Coordinates of C-alpha atoms in Angstrom, one line a residue:
X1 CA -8.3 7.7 5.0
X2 CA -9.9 5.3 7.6
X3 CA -13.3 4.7 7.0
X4 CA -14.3 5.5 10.8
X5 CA -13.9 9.6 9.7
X6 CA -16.0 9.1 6.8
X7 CA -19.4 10.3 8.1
X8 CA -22.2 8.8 5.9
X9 CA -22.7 4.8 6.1
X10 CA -21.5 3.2 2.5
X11 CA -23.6 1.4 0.4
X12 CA -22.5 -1.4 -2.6
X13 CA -25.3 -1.6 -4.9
X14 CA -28.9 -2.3 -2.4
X15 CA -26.1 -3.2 0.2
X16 CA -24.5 -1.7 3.1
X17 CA -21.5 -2.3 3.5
X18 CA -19.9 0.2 6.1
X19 CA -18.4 -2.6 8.2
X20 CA -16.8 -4.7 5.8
X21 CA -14.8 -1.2 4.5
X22 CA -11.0 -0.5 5.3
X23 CA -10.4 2.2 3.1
X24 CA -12.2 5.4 1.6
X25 CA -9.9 7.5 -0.2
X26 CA -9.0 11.5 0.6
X27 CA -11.5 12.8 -2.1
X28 CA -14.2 10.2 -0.4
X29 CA -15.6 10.0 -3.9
X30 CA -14.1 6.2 -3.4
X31 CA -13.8 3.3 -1.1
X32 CA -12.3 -0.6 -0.4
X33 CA -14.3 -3.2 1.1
X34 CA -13.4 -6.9 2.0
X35 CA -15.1 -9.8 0.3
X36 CA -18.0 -11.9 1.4
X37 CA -16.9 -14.6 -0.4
X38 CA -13.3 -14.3 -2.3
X39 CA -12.1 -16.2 -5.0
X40 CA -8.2 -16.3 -3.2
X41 CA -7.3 -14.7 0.1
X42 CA -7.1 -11.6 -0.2
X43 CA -10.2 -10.6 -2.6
X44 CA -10.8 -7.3 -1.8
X45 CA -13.4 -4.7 -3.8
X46 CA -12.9 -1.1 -4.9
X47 CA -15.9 0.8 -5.7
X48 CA -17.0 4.5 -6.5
X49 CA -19.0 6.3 -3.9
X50 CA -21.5 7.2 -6.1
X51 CA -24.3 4.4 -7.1
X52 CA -23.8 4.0 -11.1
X53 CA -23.9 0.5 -12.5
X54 CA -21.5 1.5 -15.8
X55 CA -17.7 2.7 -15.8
X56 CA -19.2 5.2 -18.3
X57 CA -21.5 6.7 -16.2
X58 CA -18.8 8.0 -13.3
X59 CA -17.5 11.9 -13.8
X60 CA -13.2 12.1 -14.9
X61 CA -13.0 13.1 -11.6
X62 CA -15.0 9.8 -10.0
X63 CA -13.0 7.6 -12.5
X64 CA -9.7 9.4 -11.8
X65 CA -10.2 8.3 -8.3
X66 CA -11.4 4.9 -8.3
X67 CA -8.5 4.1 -10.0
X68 CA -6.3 6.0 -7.8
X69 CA -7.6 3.9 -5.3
X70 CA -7.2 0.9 -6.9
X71 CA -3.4 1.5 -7.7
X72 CA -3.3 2.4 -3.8
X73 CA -5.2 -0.6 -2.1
X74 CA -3.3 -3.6 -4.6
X75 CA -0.2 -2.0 -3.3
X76 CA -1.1 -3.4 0.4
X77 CA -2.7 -6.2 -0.8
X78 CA 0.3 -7.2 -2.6
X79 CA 2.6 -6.9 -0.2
X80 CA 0.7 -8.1 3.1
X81 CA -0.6 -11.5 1.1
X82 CA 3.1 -11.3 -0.3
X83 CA 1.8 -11.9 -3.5
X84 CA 3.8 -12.1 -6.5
X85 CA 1.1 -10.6 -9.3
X86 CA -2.5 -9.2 -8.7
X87 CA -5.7 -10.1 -10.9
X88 CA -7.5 -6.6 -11.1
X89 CA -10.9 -6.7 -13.3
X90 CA -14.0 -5.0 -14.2
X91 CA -17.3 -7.0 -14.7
X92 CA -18.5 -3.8 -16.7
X93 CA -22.3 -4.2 -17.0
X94 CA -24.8 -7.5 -16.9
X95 CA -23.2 -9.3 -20.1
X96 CA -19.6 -8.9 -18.1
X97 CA -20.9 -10.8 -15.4
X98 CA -21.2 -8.0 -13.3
X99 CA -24.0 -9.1 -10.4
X100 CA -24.2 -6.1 -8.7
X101 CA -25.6 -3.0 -10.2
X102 CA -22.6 -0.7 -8.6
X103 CA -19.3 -0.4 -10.6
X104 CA -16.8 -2.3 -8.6
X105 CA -13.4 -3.2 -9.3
X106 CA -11.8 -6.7 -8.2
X107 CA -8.3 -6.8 -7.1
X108 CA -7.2 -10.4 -6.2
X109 CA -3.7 -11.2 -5.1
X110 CA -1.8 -14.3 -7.2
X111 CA 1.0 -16.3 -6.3
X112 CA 2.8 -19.2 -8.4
X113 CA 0.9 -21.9 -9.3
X114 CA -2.0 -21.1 -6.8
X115 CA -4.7 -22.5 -8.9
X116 CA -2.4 -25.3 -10.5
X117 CA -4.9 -27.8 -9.3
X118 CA -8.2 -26.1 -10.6
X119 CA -6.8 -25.3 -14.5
X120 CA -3.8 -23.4 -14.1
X121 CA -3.7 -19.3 -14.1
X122 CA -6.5 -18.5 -15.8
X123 CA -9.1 -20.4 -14.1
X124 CA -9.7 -17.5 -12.4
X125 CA -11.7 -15.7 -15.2
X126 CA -13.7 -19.0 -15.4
X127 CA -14.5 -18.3 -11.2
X128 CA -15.3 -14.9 -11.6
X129 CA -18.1 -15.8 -14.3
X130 CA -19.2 -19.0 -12.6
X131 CA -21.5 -19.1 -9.2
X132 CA -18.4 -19.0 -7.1
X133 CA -18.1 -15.1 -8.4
X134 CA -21.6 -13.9 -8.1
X135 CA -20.9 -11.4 -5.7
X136 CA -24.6 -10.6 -6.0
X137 CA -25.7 -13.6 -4.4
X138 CA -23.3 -13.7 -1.8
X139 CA -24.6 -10.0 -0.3
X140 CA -28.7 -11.4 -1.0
X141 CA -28.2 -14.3 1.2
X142 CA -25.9 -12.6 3.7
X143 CA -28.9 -9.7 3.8
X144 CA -31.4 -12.5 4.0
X145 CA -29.5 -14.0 7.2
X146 CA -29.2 -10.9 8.8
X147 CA -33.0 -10.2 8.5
X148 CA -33.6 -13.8 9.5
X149 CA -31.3 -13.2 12.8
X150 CA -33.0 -10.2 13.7
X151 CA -36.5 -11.9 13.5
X152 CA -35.3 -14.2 15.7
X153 CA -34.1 -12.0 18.2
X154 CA -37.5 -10.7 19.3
X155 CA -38.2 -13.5 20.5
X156 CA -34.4 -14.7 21.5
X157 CA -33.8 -13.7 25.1
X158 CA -30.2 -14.4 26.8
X159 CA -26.5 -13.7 26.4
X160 CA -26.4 -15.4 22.7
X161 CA -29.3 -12.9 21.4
X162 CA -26.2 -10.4 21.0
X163 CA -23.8 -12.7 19.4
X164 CA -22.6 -11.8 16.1
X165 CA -22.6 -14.1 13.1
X166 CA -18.9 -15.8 12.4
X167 CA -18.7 -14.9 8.6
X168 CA -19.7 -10.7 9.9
X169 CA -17.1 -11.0 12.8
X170 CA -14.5 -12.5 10.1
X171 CA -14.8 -9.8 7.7
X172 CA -15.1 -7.2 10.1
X173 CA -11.2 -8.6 11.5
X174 CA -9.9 -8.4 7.9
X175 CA -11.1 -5.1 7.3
X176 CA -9.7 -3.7 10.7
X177 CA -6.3 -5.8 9.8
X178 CA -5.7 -4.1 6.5
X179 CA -7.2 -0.4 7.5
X180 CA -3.9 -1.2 10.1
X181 CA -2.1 -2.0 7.3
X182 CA -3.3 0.7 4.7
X183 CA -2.0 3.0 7.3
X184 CA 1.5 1.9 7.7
X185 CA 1.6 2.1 4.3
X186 CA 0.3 6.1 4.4
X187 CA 3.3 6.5 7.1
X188 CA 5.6 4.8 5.0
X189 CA 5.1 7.5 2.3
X190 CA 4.6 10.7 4.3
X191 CA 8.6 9.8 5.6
X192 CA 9.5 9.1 2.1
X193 CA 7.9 12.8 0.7
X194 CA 9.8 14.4 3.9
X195 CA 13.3 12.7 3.4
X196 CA 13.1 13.1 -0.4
X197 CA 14.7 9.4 -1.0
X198 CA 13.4 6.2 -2.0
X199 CA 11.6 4.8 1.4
X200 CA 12.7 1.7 -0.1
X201 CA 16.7 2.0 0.9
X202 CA 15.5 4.1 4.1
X203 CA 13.1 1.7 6.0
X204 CA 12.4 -1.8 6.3
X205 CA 9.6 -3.4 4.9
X206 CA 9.0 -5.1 8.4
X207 CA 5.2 -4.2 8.9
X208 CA 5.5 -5.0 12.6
X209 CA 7.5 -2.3 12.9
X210 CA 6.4 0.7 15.4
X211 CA 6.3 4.5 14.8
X212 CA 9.3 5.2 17.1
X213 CA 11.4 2.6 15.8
X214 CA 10.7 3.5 11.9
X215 CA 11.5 7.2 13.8
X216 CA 14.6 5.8 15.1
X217 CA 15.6 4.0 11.9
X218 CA 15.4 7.2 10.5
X219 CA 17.4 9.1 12.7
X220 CA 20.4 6.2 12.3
X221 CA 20.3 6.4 8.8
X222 CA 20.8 10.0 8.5
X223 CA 23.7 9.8 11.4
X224 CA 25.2 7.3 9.0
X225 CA 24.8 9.2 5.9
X226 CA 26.4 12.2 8.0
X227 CA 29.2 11.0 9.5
X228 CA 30.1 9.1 6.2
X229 CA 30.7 12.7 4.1
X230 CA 32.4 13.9 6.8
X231 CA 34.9 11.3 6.7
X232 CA 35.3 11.6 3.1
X233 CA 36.2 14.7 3.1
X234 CA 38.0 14.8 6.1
X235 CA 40.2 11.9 3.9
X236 CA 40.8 14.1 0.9
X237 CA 41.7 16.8 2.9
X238 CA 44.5 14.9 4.6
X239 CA 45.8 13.7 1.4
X240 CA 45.7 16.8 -0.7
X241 CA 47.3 18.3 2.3
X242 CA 49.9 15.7 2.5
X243 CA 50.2 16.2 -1.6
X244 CA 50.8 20.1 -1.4
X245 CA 53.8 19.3 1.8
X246 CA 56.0 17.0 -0.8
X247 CA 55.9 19.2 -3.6
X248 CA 56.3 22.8 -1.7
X249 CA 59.9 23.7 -1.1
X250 CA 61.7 24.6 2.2
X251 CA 63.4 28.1 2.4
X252 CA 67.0 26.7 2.8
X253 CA 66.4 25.3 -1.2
X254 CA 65.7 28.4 -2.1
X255 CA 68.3 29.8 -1.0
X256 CA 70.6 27.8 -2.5
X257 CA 69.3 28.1 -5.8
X258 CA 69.4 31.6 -5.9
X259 CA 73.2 31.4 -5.1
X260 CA 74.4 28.9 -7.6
X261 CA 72.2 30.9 -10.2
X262 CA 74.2 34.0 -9.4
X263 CA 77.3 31.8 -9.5
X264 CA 76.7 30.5 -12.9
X265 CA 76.1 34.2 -13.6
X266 CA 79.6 34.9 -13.0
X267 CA 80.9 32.4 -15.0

């Protein structure tokens, strides 16, 4: 669901977060958030509603969900990053790496030989664990600048005392981009639950796409389907039809054969 019906403001760890979130799911017991600072484009966060720091601490229900969501949110990623693989991890307590107190899930989208010039495909374990991954850090000196902005606008007067930071108005674009995208997604499998088929053979995976003209694919692909049995069996008709003709006989052969029979009778 998009985060704007989701009434309470959503908190990672000490942080809130509300702004940089695209996604909460239907149960709202779990949400999606972009990062401040990914590793790859397309670094995005899942993370339980609820404030626990351990995967051991959330309810069957709570982990039920988050993963859920997980499986949900790497689908988009995957497919608008066109990505060919997905890094997702668990920094599972302080000894994991984990730098925020808040079980969070990392989903990063991979592609071939992205970091060939850092150490190959698994450098990215070695990112996650070094400074570059400390999500932690990132949201204290992001809070820190925020706090330090709004000090400065008591005494800031003018049009640029409103102004909004780059990195807030960045993250804030990429998390109205894939909420967009999350829900072309949600459309794409409400018309593959109604039709019954594989949206996969029924629409195309053109994002840009509009409601009416996925509607209107629709429509053309169930005309097609349509008029294709009736053709079919409009054909086998004909021929079985054309079949029974041949082989039935005409009333001037029957004749006949009934009069030599009685002929040969005679003889």
């Amino acid at each position: 669901m998009p985060p704007s019906k989701f009434s309470a403001s959503l908190k990672f760890g000490p942080f809130t977060v509300t702004g940089q979130v695209f996604h909460v799911s239907a149960t709202q017991s779990s949400f999606a958030l972009v990062n401040l600072k990914p590793l790859l484009p397309g670094h995005v966060l899942v993370s339980p509603v609820r404030r626990v720091p351990r995967l051991s601490q959330l309810s069957p229900q709570e982990t039920s969900d988050l993963f859920l969501t997980v499986q949900r949110v790497a689908r988009t990623i995957e497919r608008v990053y066109k990505a060919s693989a997905l890094n997702v991890a668990i920094q599972d307590g302080v000894d994991a790496g984990q730098s925020v107190p808040h079980v969070h899930v990392h989903i990063i989208p991979r592609t071939k030989d992205d970091l060939k010039n850092q150490g190959g495909v698994d450098k990215i374990y070695d990112l996650m664990d070094s400074e570059e991954g400390n999500v932690g850090r990132d949201f204290l000196r992001a809070q820190q600048a925020r706090q330090a902005w709004e000090k400065h606008r008591e005494f800031a007067s003018g049009p640029d005392s409103e102004r909004k930071s780059r990195s807030e108005e960045e993250m804030r674009k990429e998390a109205e981009w894939l909420q967009a995208e999350m829900e072309k997604d949600d459309y794409d499998a409400e018309v593959t639950a109604m039709s019954g088929f594989d949206s996969t053979y029924i629409l195309p995976r053109d994002t840009s796409a509009t409601y009416e003209q996925k509607t209107q694919l629709l429509t053309i692909a169930w005309i097609v389907g349509i008029l294709s049995v009736t053709i079919i069996i409009s054909f086998f008709v004909w021929y079985f039809t054309q079949r029974f003709r041949k082989s039935a006989r005409r009333p001037g052969d029957i004749e006949r054969t009934y009069q030599n029979g009685i002929g040969m009778a005679h003889r």
